[in-house]
Structure formats: C-alpha cells, structure tokens
Coordinates of C-alpha atoms and ligand atoms in Angstrom, one line a residue:
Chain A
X37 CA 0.0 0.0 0.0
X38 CA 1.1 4.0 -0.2
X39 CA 2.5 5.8 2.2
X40 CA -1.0 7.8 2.5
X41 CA -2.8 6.3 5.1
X42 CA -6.6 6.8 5.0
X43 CA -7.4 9.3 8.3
X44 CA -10.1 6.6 8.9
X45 CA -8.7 2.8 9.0
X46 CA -10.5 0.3 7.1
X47 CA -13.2 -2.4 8.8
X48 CA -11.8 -5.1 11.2
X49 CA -12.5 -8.1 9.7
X50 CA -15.4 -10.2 12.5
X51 CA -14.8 -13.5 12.4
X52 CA -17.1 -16.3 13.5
X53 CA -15.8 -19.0 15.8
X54 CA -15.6 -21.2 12.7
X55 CA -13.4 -18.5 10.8
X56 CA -11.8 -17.3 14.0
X57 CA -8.1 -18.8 13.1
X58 CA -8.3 -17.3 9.5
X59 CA -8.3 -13.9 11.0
X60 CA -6.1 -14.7 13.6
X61 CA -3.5 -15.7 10.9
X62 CA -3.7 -12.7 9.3
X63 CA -2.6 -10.6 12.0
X64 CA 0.7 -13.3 12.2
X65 CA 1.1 -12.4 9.1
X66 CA 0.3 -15.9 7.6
X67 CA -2.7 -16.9 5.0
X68 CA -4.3 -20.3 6.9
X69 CA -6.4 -22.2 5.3
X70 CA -8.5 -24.9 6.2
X71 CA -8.5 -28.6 5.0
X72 CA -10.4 -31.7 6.1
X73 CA -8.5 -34.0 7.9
X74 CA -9.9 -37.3 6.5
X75 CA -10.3 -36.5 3.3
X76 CA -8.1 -33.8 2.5
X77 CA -10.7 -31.4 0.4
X78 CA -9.5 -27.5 0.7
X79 CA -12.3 -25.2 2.1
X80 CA -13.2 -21.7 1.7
X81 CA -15.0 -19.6 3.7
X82 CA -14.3 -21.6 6.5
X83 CA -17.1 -24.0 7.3
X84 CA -17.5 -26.9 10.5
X85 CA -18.1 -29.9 8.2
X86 CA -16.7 -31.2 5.3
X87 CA -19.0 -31.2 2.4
X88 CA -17.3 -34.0 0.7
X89 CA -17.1 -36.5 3.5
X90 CA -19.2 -35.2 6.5
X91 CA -16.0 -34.9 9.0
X92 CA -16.0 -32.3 11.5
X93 CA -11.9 -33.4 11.8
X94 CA -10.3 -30.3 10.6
X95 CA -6.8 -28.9 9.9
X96 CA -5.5 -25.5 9.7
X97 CA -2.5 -25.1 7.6
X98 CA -0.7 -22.3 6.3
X99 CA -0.7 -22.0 2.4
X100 CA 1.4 -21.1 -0.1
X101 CA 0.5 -17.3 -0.8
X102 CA 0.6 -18.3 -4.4
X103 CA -2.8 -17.1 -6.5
X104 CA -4.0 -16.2 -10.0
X105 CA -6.4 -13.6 -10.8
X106 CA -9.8 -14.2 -11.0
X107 CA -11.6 -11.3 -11.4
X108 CA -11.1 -7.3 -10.4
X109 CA -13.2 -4.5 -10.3
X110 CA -12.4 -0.8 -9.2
X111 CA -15.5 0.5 -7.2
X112 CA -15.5 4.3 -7.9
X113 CA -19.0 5.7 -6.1
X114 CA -19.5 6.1 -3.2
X115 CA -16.1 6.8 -2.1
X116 CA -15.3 5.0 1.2
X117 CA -13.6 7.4 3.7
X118 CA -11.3 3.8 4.7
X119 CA -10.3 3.5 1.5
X120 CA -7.7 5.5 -1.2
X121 CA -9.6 6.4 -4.2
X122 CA -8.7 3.9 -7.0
X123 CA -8.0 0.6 -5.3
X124 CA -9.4 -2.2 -6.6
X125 CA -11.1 -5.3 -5.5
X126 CA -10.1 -9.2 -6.7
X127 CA -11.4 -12.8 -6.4
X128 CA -7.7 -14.8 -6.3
X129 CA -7.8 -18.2 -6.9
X130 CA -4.8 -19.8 -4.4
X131 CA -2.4 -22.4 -5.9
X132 CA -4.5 -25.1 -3.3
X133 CA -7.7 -24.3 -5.3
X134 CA -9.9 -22.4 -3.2
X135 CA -10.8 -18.9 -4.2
X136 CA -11.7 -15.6 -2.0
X137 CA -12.1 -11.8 -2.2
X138 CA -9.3 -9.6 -1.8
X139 CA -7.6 -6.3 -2.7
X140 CA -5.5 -6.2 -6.1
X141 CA -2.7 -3.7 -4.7
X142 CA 0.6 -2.6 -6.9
X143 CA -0.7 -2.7 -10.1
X144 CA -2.6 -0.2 -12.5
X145 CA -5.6 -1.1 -14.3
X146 CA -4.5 -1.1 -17.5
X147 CA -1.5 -3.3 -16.4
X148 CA -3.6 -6.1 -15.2
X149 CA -4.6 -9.4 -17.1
X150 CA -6.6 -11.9 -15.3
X151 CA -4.7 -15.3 -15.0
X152 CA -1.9 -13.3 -13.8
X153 CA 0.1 -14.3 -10.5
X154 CA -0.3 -13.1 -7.7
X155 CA 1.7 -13.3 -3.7
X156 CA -0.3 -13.0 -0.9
X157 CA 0.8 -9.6 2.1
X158 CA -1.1 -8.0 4.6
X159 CA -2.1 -4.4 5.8
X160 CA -3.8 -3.6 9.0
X161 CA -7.0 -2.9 9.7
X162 CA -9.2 -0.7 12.1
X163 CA -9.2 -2.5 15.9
X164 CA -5.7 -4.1 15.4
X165 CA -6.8 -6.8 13.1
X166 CA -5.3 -7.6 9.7
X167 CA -6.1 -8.5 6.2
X168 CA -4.3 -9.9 3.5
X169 CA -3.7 -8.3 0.2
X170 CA -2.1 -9.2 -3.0
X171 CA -0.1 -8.2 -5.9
X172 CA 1.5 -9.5 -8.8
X173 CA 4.2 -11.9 -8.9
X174 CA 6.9 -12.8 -11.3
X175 CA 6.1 -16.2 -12.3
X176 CA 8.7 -19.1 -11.5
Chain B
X755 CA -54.1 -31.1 -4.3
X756 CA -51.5 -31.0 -6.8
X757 CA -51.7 -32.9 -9.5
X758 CA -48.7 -34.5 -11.3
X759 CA -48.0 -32.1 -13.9
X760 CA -48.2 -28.2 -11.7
X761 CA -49.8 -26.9 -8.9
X762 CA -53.5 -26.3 -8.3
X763 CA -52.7 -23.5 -6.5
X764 CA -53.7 -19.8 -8.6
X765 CA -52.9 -16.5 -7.9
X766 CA -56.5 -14.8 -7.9
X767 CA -55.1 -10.8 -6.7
X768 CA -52.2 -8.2 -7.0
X769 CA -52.1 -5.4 -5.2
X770 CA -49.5 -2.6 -5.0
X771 CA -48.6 1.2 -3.6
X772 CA -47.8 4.1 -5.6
X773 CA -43.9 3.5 -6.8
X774 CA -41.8 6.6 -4.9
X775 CA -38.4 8.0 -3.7
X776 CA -40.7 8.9 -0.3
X777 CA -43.5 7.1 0.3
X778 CA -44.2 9.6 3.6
X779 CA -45.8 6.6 5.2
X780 CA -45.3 3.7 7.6
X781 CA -43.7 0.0 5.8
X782 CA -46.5 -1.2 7.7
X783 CA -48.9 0.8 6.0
X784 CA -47.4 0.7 2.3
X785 CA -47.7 -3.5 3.3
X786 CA -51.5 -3.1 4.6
X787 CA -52.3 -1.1 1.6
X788 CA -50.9 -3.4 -1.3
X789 CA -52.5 -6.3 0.8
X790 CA -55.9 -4.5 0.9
X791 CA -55.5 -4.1 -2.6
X792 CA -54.5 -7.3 -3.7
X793 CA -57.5 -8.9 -1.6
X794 CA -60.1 -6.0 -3.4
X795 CA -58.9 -7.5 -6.5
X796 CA -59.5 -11.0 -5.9
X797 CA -63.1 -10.0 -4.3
X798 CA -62.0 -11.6 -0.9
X799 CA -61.6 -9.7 2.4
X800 CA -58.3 -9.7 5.1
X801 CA -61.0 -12.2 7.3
X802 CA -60.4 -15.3 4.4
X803 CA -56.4 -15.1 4.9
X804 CA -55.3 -17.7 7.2
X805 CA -51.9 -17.7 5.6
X806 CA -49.2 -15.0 5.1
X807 CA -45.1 -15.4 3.5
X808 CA -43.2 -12.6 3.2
X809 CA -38.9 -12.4 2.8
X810 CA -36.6 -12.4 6.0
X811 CA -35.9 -8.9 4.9
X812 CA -38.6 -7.5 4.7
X813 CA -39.5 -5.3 7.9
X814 CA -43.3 -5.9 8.5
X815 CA -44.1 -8.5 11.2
X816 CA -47.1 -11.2 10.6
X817 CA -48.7 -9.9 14.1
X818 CA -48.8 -6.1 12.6
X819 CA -50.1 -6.9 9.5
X820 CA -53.1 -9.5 11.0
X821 CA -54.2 -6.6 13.9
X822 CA -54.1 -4.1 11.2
X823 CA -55.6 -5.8 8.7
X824 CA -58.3 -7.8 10.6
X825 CA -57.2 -11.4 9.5
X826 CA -59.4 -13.4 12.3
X827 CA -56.7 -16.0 12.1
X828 CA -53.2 -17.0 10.3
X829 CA -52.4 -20.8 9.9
X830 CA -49.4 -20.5 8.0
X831 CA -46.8 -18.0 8.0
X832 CA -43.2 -17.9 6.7
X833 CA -40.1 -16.4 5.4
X834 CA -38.0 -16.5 3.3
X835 CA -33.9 -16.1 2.8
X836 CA -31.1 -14.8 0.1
X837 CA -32.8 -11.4 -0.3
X838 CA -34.1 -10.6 -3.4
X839 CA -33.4 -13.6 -5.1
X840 CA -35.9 -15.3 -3.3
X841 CA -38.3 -13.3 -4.3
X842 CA -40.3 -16.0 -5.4
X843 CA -40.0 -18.2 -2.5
X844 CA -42.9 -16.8 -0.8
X845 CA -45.2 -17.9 -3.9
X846 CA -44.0 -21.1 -3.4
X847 CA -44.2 -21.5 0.1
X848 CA -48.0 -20.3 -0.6
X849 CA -48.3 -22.9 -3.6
X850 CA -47.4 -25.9 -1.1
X851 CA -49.5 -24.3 1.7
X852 CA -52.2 -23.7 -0.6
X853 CA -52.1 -27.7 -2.3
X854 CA -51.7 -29.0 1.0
X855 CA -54.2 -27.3 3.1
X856 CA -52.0 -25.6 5.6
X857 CA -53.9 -22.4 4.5
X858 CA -56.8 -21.8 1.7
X859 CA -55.7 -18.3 1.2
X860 CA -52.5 -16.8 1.4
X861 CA -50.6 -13.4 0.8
X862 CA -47.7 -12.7 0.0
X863 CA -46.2 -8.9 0.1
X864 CA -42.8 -6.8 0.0
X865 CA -43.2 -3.7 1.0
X866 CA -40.4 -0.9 2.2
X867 CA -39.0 2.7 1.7
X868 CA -35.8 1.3 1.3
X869 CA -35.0 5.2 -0.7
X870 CA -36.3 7.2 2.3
X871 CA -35.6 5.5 5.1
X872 CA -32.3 3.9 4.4
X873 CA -30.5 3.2 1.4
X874 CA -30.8 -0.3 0.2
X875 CA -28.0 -0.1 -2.3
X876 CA -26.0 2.0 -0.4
X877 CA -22.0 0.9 0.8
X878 CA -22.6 -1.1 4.5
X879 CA -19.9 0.3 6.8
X880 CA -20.1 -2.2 9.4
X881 CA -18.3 -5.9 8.8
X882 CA -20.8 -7.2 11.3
X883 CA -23.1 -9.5 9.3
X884 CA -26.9 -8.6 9.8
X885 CA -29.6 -10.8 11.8
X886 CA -29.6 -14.7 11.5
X887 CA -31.5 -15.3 8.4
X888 CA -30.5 -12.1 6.5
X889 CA -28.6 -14.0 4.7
X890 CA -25.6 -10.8 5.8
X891 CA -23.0 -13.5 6.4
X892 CA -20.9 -12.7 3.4
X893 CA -20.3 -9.2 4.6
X894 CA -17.1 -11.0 6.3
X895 CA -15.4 -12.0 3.7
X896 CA -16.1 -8.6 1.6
X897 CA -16.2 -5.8 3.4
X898 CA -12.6 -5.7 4.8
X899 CA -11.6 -4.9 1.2
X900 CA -13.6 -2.2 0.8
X901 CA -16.4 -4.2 -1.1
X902 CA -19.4 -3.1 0.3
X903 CA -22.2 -2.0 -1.8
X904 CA -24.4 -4.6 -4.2
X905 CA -22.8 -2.9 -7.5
X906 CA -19.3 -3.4 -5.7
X907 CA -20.5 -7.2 -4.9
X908 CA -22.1 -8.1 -8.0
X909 CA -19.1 -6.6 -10.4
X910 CA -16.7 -9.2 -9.8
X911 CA -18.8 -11.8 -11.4
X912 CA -19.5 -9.4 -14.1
X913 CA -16.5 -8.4 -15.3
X914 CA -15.4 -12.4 -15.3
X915 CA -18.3 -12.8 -17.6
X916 CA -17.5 -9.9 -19.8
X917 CA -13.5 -11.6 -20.0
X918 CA -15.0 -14.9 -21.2
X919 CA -17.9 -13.5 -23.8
X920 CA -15.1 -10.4 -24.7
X921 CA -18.8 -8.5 -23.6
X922 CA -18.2 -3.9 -22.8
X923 CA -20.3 -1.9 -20.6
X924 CA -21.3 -0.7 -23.7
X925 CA -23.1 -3.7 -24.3
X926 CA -25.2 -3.6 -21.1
X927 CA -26.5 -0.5 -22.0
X928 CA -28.8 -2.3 -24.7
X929 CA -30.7 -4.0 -21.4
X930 CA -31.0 -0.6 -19.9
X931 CA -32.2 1.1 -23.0
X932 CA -35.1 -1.8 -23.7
X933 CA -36.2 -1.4 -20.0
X934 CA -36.2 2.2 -20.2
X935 CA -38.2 1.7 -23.0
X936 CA -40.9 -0.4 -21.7
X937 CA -41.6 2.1 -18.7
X938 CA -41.6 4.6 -20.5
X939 CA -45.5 3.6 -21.3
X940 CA -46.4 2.5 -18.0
X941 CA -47.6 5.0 -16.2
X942 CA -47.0 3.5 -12.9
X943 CA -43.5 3.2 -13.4
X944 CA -41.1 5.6 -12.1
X945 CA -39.3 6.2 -15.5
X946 CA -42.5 6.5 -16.8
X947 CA -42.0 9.1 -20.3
X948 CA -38.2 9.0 -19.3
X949 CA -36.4 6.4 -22.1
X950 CA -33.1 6.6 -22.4
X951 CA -30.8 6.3 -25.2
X952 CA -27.4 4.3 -25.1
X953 CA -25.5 7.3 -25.7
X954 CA -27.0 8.7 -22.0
X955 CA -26.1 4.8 -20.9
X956 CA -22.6 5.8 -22.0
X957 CA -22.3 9.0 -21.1
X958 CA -24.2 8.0 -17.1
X959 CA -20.7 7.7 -14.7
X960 CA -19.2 5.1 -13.5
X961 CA -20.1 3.3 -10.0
X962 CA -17.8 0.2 -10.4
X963 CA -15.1 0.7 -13.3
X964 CA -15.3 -0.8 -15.9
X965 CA -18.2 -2.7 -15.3
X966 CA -21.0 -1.1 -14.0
X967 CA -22.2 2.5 -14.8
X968 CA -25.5 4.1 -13.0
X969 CA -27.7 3.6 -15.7
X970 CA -26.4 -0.3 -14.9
X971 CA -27.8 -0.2 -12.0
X972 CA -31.4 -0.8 -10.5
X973 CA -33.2 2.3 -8.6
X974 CA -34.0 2.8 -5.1
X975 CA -37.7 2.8 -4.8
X976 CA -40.2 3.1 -1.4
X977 CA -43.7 1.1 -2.2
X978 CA -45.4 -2.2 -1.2
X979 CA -46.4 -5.3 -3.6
X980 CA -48.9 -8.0 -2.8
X981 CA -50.5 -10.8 -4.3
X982 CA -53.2 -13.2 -2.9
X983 CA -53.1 -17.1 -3.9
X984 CA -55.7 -19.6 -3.2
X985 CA -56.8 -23.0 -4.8
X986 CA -57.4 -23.3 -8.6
X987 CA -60.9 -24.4 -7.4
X988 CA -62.2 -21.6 -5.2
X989 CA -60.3 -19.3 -7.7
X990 CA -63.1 -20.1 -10.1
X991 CA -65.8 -18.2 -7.9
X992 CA -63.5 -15.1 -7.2
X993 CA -63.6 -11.5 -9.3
X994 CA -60.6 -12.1 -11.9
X995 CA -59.5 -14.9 -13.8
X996 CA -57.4 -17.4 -11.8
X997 CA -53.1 -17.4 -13.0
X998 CA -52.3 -20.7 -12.3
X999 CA -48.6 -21.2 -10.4
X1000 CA -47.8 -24.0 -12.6
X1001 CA -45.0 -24.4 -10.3
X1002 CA -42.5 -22.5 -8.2
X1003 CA -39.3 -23.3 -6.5
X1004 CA -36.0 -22.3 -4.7
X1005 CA -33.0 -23.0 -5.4
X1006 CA -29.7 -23.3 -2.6
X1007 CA -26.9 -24.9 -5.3
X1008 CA -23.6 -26.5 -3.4
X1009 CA -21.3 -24.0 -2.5
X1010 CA -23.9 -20.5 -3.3
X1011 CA -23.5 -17.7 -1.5
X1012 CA -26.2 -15.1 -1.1
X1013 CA -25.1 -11.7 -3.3
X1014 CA -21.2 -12.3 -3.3
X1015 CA -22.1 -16.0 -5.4
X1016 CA -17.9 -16.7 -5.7
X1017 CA -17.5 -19.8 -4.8
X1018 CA -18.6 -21.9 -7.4
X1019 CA -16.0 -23.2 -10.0
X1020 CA -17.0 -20.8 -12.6
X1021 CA -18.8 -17.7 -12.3
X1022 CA -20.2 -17.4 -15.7
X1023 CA -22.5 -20.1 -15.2
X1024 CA -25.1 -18.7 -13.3
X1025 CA -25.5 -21.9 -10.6
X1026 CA -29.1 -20.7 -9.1
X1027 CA -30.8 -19.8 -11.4
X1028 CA -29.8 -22.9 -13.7
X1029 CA -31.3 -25.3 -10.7
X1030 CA -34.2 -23.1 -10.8
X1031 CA -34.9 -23.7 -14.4
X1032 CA -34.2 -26.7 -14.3
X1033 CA -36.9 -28.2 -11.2
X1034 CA -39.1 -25.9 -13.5
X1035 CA -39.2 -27.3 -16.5
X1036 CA -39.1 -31.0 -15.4
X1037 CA -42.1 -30.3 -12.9
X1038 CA -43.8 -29.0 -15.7
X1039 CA -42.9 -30.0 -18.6
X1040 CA -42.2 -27.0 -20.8
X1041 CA -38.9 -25.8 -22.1
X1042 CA -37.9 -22.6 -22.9
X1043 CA -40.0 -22.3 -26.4
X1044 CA -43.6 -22.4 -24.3
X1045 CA -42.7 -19.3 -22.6
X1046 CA -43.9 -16.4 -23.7
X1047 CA -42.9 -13.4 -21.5
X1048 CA -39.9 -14.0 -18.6
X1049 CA -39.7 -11.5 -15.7
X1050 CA -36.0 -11.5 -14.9
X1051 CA -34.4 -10.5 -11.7
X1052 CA -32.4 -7.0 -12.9
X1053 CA -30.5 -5.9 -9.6
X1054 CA -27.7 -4.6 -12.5
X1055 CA -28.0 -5.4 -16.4
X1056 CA -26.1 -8.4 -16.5
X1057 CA -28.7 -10.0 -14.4
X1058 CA -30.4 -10.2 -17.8
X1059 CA -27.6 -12.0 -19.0
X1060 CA -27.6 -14.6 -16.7
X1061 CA -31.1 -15.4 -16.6
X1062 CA -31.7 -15.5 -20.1
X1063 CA -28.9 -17.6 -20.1
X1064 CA -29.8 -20.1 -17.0
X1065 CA -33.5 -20.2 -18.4
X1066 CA -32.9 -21.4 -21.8
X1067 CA -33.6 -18.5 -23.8
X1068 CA -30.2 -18.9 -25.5
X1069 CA -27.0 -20.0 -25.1
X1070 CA -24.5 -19.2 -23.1
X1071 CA -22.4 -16.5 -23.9
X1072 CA -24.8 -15.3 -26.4
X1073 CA -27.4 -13.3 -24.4
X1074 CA -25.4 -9.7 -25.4
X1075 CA -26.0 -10.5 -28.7
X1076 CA -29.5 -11.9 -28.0
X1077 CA -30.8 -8.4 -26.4
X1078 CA -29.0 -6.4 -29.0
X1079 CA -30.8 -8.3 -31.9
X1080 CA -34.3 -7.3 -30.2
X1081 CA -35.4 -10.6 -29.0
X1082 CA -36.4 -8.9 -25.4
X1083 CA -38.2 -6.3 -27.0
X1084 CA -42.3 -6.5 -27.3
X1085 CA -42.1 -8.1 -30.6
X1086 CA -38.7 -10.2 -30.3
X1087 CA -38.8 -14.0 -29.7
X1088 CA -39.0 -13.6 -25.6
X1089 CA -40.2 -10.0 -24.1
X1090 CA -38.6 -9.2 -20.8
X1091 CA -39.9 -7.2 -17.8
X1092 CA -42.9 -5.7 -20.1
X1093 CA -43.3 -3.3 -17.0
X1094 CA -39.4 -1.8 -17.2
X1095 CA -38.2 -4.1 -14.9
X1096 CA -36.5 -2.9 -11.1
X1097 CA -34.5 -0.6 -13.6
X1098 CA -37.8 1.1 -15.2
X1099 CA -40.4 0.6 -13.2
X1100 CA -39.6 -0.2 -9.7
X1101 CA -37.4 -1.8 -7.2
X1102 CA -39.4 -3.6 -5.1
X1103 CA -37.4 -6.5 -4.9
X1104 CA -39.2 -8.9 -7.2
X1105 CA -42.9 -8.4 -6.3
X1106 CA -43.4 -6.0 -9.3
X1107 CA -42.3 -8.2 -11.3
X1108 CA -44.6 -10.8 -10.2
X1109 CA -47.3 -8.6 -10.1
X1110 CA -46.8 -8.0 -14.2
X1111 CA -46.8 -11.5 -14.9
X1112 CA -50.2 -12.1 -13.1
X1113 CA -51.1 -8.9 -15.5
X1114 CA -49.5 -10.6 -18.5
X1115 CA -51.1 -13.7 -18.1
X1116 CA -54.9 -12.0 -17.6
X1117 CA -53.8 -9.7 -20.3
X1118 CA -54.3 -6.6 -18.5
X1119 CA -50.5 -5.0 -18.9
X1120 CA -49.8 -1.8 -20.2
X1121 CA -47.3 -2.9 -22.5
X1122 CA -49.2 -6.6 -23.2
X1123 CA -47.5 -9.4 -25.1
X1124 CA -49.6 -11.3 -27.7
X1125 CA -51.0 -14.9 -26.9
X1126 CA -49.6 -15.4 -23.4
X1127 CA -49.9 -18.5 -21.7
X1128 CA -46.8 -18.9 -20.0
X1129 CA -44.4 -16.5 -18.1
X1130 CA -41.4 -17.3 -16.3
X1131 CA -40.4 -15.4 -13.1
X1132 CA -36.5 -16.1 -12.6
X1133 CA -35.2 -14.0 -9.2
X1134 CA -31.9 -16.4 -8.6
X1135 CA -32.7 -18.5 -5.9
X1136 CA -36.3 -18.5 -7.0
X1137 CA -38.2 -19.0 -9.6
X1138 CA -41.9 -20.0 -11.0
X1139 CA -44.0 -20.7 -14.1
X1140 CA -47.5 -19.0 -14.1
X1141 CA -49.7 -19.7 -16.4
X1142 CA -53.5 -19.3 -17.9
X1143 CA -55.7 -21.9 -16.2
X1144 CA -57.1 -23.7 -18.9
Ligands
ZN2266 ZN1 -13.6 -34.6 4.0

C-alpha cells in the first residue's frame, strides 16, 4: 500500500468461531487455510463440516500465498472514507484451489490481465486486526 | 391437491402502492395497503387469509399486519432467505401451503422505503453481518476490502463474464435502453415518459469501473407489492381470472452464497438460477419455447444475462447479442420485464415483477404481449412458471 494512510482505518475483519483462526492468521502475518483432515478437500470460507465426507476433523494449515487472478473491479462511487480512491477489489484463486475476495494492490488497471500471478501480504485494519492483500508476482 | 403435472394452486389478486423515492408513510402501512388491494382485487376480504409469506428482509411483522388488517386468524406464515433472489419463495411456500391445506388463502407482500428511510444499495460500513436469516453472512469476507455496496458485490462476477464473452459496458447499455423503453409507457412506473438512449447509458458515470455504470444499476424505490393465492378451485368463484402457479421453487446450489455467489467453480455459469430452471421445467414439462414473457431479476444489467442464459432463452455467452438483436423487445422471440423491470419501473425487490406477470397472463398490462400463456419469473434463488388456467 502507499504511504497515504486513510485518516479513517479500514473495517476489522469479525470473524465467527468457525473462521476465527483465519483472521487470527492474518494478523501473524500468515494466509491459513482450512483442510479436512480425513479426506483432505480445501475449504473456503471456512465452514464446520466437510461437504465431501461429513467430518468435523479439521486442519488449519498455512498455504502457499501463491494465487492467480480471477476477477477485479475498481469501485469508484460512493467513495469510502477507509479507503484511497482507486484501489481495486479481486477474487484470487490460491495455488490449493480455493478462491476468495481480496484487494488487487501494486498494479494499475491497464497493467492487469486476469490469469496473472499473484503473492499473498497484509495491511492492517481498524481495531488491530489484519487482512491480506495481494499483488502481482513474477512467475517461477 | 396438486396434480402430477403443476400446482393447483392460482394467484387470484395483485395489489401494490404508488412506486416513490418517499413514500411519507409507515412499511406497515405501504404492506397493509398493497395487501388490501390485492385482496379488493381478488373480491376476498383480510377475514379469508389464514396464511401470510413474506422475505426475511422485509421489515413488517405477521402480528402487525393480521391486527391491522383484521385477519381473524393465520395458519401458515413464513419467510424467506437470500434477499431478493428469493423473491419468489414466498409464492411457493403459498403454492405448497395452498395444495396442501395448511392455508386456503395466502398473501404474500414486500413492501419498504428502502429510498427514504435507508438506502438499500448503499456501501454497508459495518463488517458485522446482519440478523440470522438475513442471509448478511458474506459481509465477512467482503467488506474488509472495501467491497461493500451490491454494484461493488455483484461486479466481480461481471467483469469475469465480460472476459470470457469479450462483452463492454457498452453492451449492457442495450438491457437498460429496452427497459427504459418499456416504462416509458407504463404510467406507474417511475421512469414513466423517461427512455433513455445508449448514448446517455454511455455517457451516465461510473459506479464500479469498468463494469457497471449508474444507468447499470437498478433504482432505489419506497412502495409495497402484494398478491393473494388460493386454490385453482375456489379461484373459479372469485372477481378475476385465476393465473395458475404452474409451479414454483427455490434453489440453494452446493457452494452459493447469497449476493457475493464466488464460490462456485466458474462464475459465468449462473449456478441458481440454472437449478431453478431446471426443477421448473421437469415439474412442468415445458422448455424454454412455451414461454412467452420472462420477468428476470435485474439488480444490474447483467442480471439479464444470466437469466436469459440459465433459463434457456439462448446459449451461453450469447445473451449480449441476444438483447441487442431485439429478442427482449415486445415483438422479439422472448419480451422481458414488459413493465421496465426494477430498472424502469420499480425496485421492489421482485414483487413488481410478479405482479406484471399475473397482468400478462390476464392480459391486462400496459405494455401486453400477444398470446400469453406462460411467463417465467427467474429472481436467482427462485423461480416460477405462471400460467393461464385452462
Ligand atoms: Zn472430507
């Protein structure tokens, strides 16, 4: 992000107690996700049951930060006081497979090309809690 | 009770406010109103409801409505969940309270002043999700980014539709032109004499670059919508001719989420409404061909899109070219939203739009299509097939 910080911070993420480590990861600095543990299925949003095997057994894991681009969009009106004017929003697809809304940071509009890697970082948020972000990455 | 091929159950009244920015009444009494209507124009009275179904987020309470109203007393209430998209699950739950004998007479309304009391489309600044059952879970996972209005929501999907079809903003502007058009001769629309061209489409600014532009975008609207639904059989000794709910559904596909819908594989396949369509068409046998008129949900233009899409009416990918050729036009192969739609004539989440297909089927609309016995009400989660009772 800029050096410009917004006079008001953006929303603290409120997590559920199902979600609760994803948010918690965030503010270590570290993108968790959650897999079951008997069949192995990737999950997101974090959820209590497997919907491929029924098992409440769960992992949380760290992932790879590693994502392609999805989708983007630049909301322009209203203007959000927590927010600089022209940042854009992205669904990222992770290199485990599951996909989730984000911020598309680092990289004008015309620049972008959806497919294109992405690394996962993290910016703070309102209440001390924590988000992450992402911007392009050279591909290996 | 039903019968194998459709419901027995008919809507027999619609009822509905005046269409406003400021209604300068109570949602109670916008809600009592269109349900006093609705009930005058079925030639029953608020003492033969036993049976109400409203949406989760609509403000009125059953007790209000049945102390106001004078219903002696309710049977079967509900709600229902995922916002406007389940528009239509309140005609359903009716249908199955009506064929069953829960209830012999059910409403089912909308009503708000979601422009002058709060705004409905406006950015939420709170990442607290809403009231169990206001389906305001996925504010979690979108608000921290700054995502936080319905155009903001929605354009994600978009614009991965647009990459696939290689489908401009420009293109949109055809759906908003067309509806424009149609409320433009309905005096109870909002945009009623106001069409627009595509060059004010194009020349309206941008809300969520480059996606959605105003005129992409549904109004704001304060007014109430009712209809009244009762069996095919009493129906036949009631004021107007019965529209039969051939059938009705809802739709909850693996991995949907209400508004921010990103979690399924891939986003240009529109995952509710194609489950909708299809419980539709096998329940009643009829395919896209014996439809006639199809009131689509239009939150934003694309909407169009998808339900023409999930519904049959072409193929997927092809529904910009579809709508630019005419075919939702009044004389093209499938008429959409004869009334203007949310974007012409009101937003009131669905219930217009239900209300014009009762008209299209008795052939009372303003802007009538010729020789209709089918029209297809697609809202997302929801969806129904009313027809002329034969
Ligand atoms: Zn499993």
């Amino acid at each position: 992000m800029s050096d410009a910080t917004p006079a008001v911070q953006r929303p603290a993420p409120h997590g559920s107690r199902d979600s609760a480590f994803f948010w918690e990861g965030c503010r270590r600095g570290v993108l968790m996700g959650q897999r079951c543990a008997d069949c192995g299925a990737w999950r997101h949003p974090p959820r209590p049951m497997c919907p491929h095997c029924q098992s409440v057994e769960r992992e949380e894991v760290e992932l790879s930060g590693r994502a392609t681009l999805y989708s983007w969009a630049k909301p322009v009106h209203p203007p959000l006081p927590m927010f600089e004017p022209g940042y854009l929003i992205a669904l990222v697809d992770l290199e485990e497979g599951q996909r989730m809304l984000s911020n598309l940071c680092d990289v004008s509009p015309e620049a972008i090309e959806i497919g294109m890697p992405l690394e996962v970082f993290f910016v703070e948020t309102a209440e001390g809690g924590a988000v992450h972000q992402f911007r392009p990455r050279q591909a290996s | 009770m039903a019968s194998s091929n459709g419901s027995n159950a008919a809507i027999v009244g619609t009822g509905q406010t005046e269409f406003s920015k400021s209604s300068g009444r109570s949602e109670l009494q916008l809600a009592c109103e269109a349900i006093k209507a609705a009930l005058d124009d079925a030639g029953l009275t608020p003492a033969d409801v036993d049976g109400m179904s409203t949406f989760t987020i609509d403000n009125n309470e059953d007790v209000d409505l049945v102390r106001s109203l004078g219903v002696e007393n309710l049977r079967f209430s509900s709600r229902v969940g995922h916002g406007g998209g389940g528009s239509v699950g309140p005609l359903a739950h009716a249908m199955a309270a009506v064929d069953s004998g829960l209830a012999d007479v059910v409403v089912c309304w909308r009503a708000m002043n979601e422009r002058s009391e709060y705004r409905f489309g406006a950015s939420k600044m709170s990442a607290v999700g809403g009231a169990p059952g206001a389906g305001t879970g996925f504010i979690e996972w979108s608000l921290p980014f700054g995502s936080a209005s319905p155009a903001a929501w929605t354009a994600v999907q978009a614009q991965r539709y647009m990459h696939r079809y290689g489908v401009t903003n420009e293109d949109f502007g055809h759906v908003s032109v067309q509806l424009r058009k149609y409320a433009s001769t309905n005096p109870n629309a909002w945009f009623y004499e106001r069409p627009i061209t595509l060059e004010d489409h194009q020349a309206s600014r941008w809300i969520v670059e480059p996606i959605f532009r105003l005129l992409d975008c549904t109004q704001e609207s304060d007014g109430g919508v009712a209809v009244v639904v009762t069996s095919l059989e009493r129906a036949r000794d009631l004021k107007q001719p019965p529209v039969r709910i051939l059938h009705a559904t809802q739709a909850v596909p693996f991995e949907f989420e209400t508004v921010t819908n990103y979690y399924h594989e891939d986003l240009c396949s529109f995952d509710a409404g194609i489950a909708c369509s299809r419980e539709l068409y096998r329940r009643t046998g009829l395919g896209p061909r014996d439809i006639q008129v199809g009131m689509l949900y239009d939150h934003f233009t694309i909407a169009i899109y998808w339900h023409l899409e999930a519904n049959g009416f072409c193929k997927q990918g092809e529904a910009a070219d579809f709508v630019k050729d005419g075919h939702i036009a009044i004389d093209g192969t499938l008429p959409v939203s004869p009334n203007g739609g949310h974007i012409g004539e009101a937003y009131i989440h669905g219930m217009n739009n239900i209300a014009e297909a009762v008209r299209q089927v008795r052939g009372t609309a303003v802007n009538q299509v010729a020789a209709v016995e089918n029209v297809l009400v697609s809202a997302g989660t929801s969806g129904a097939i009313l027809s002329r009772a034969s």
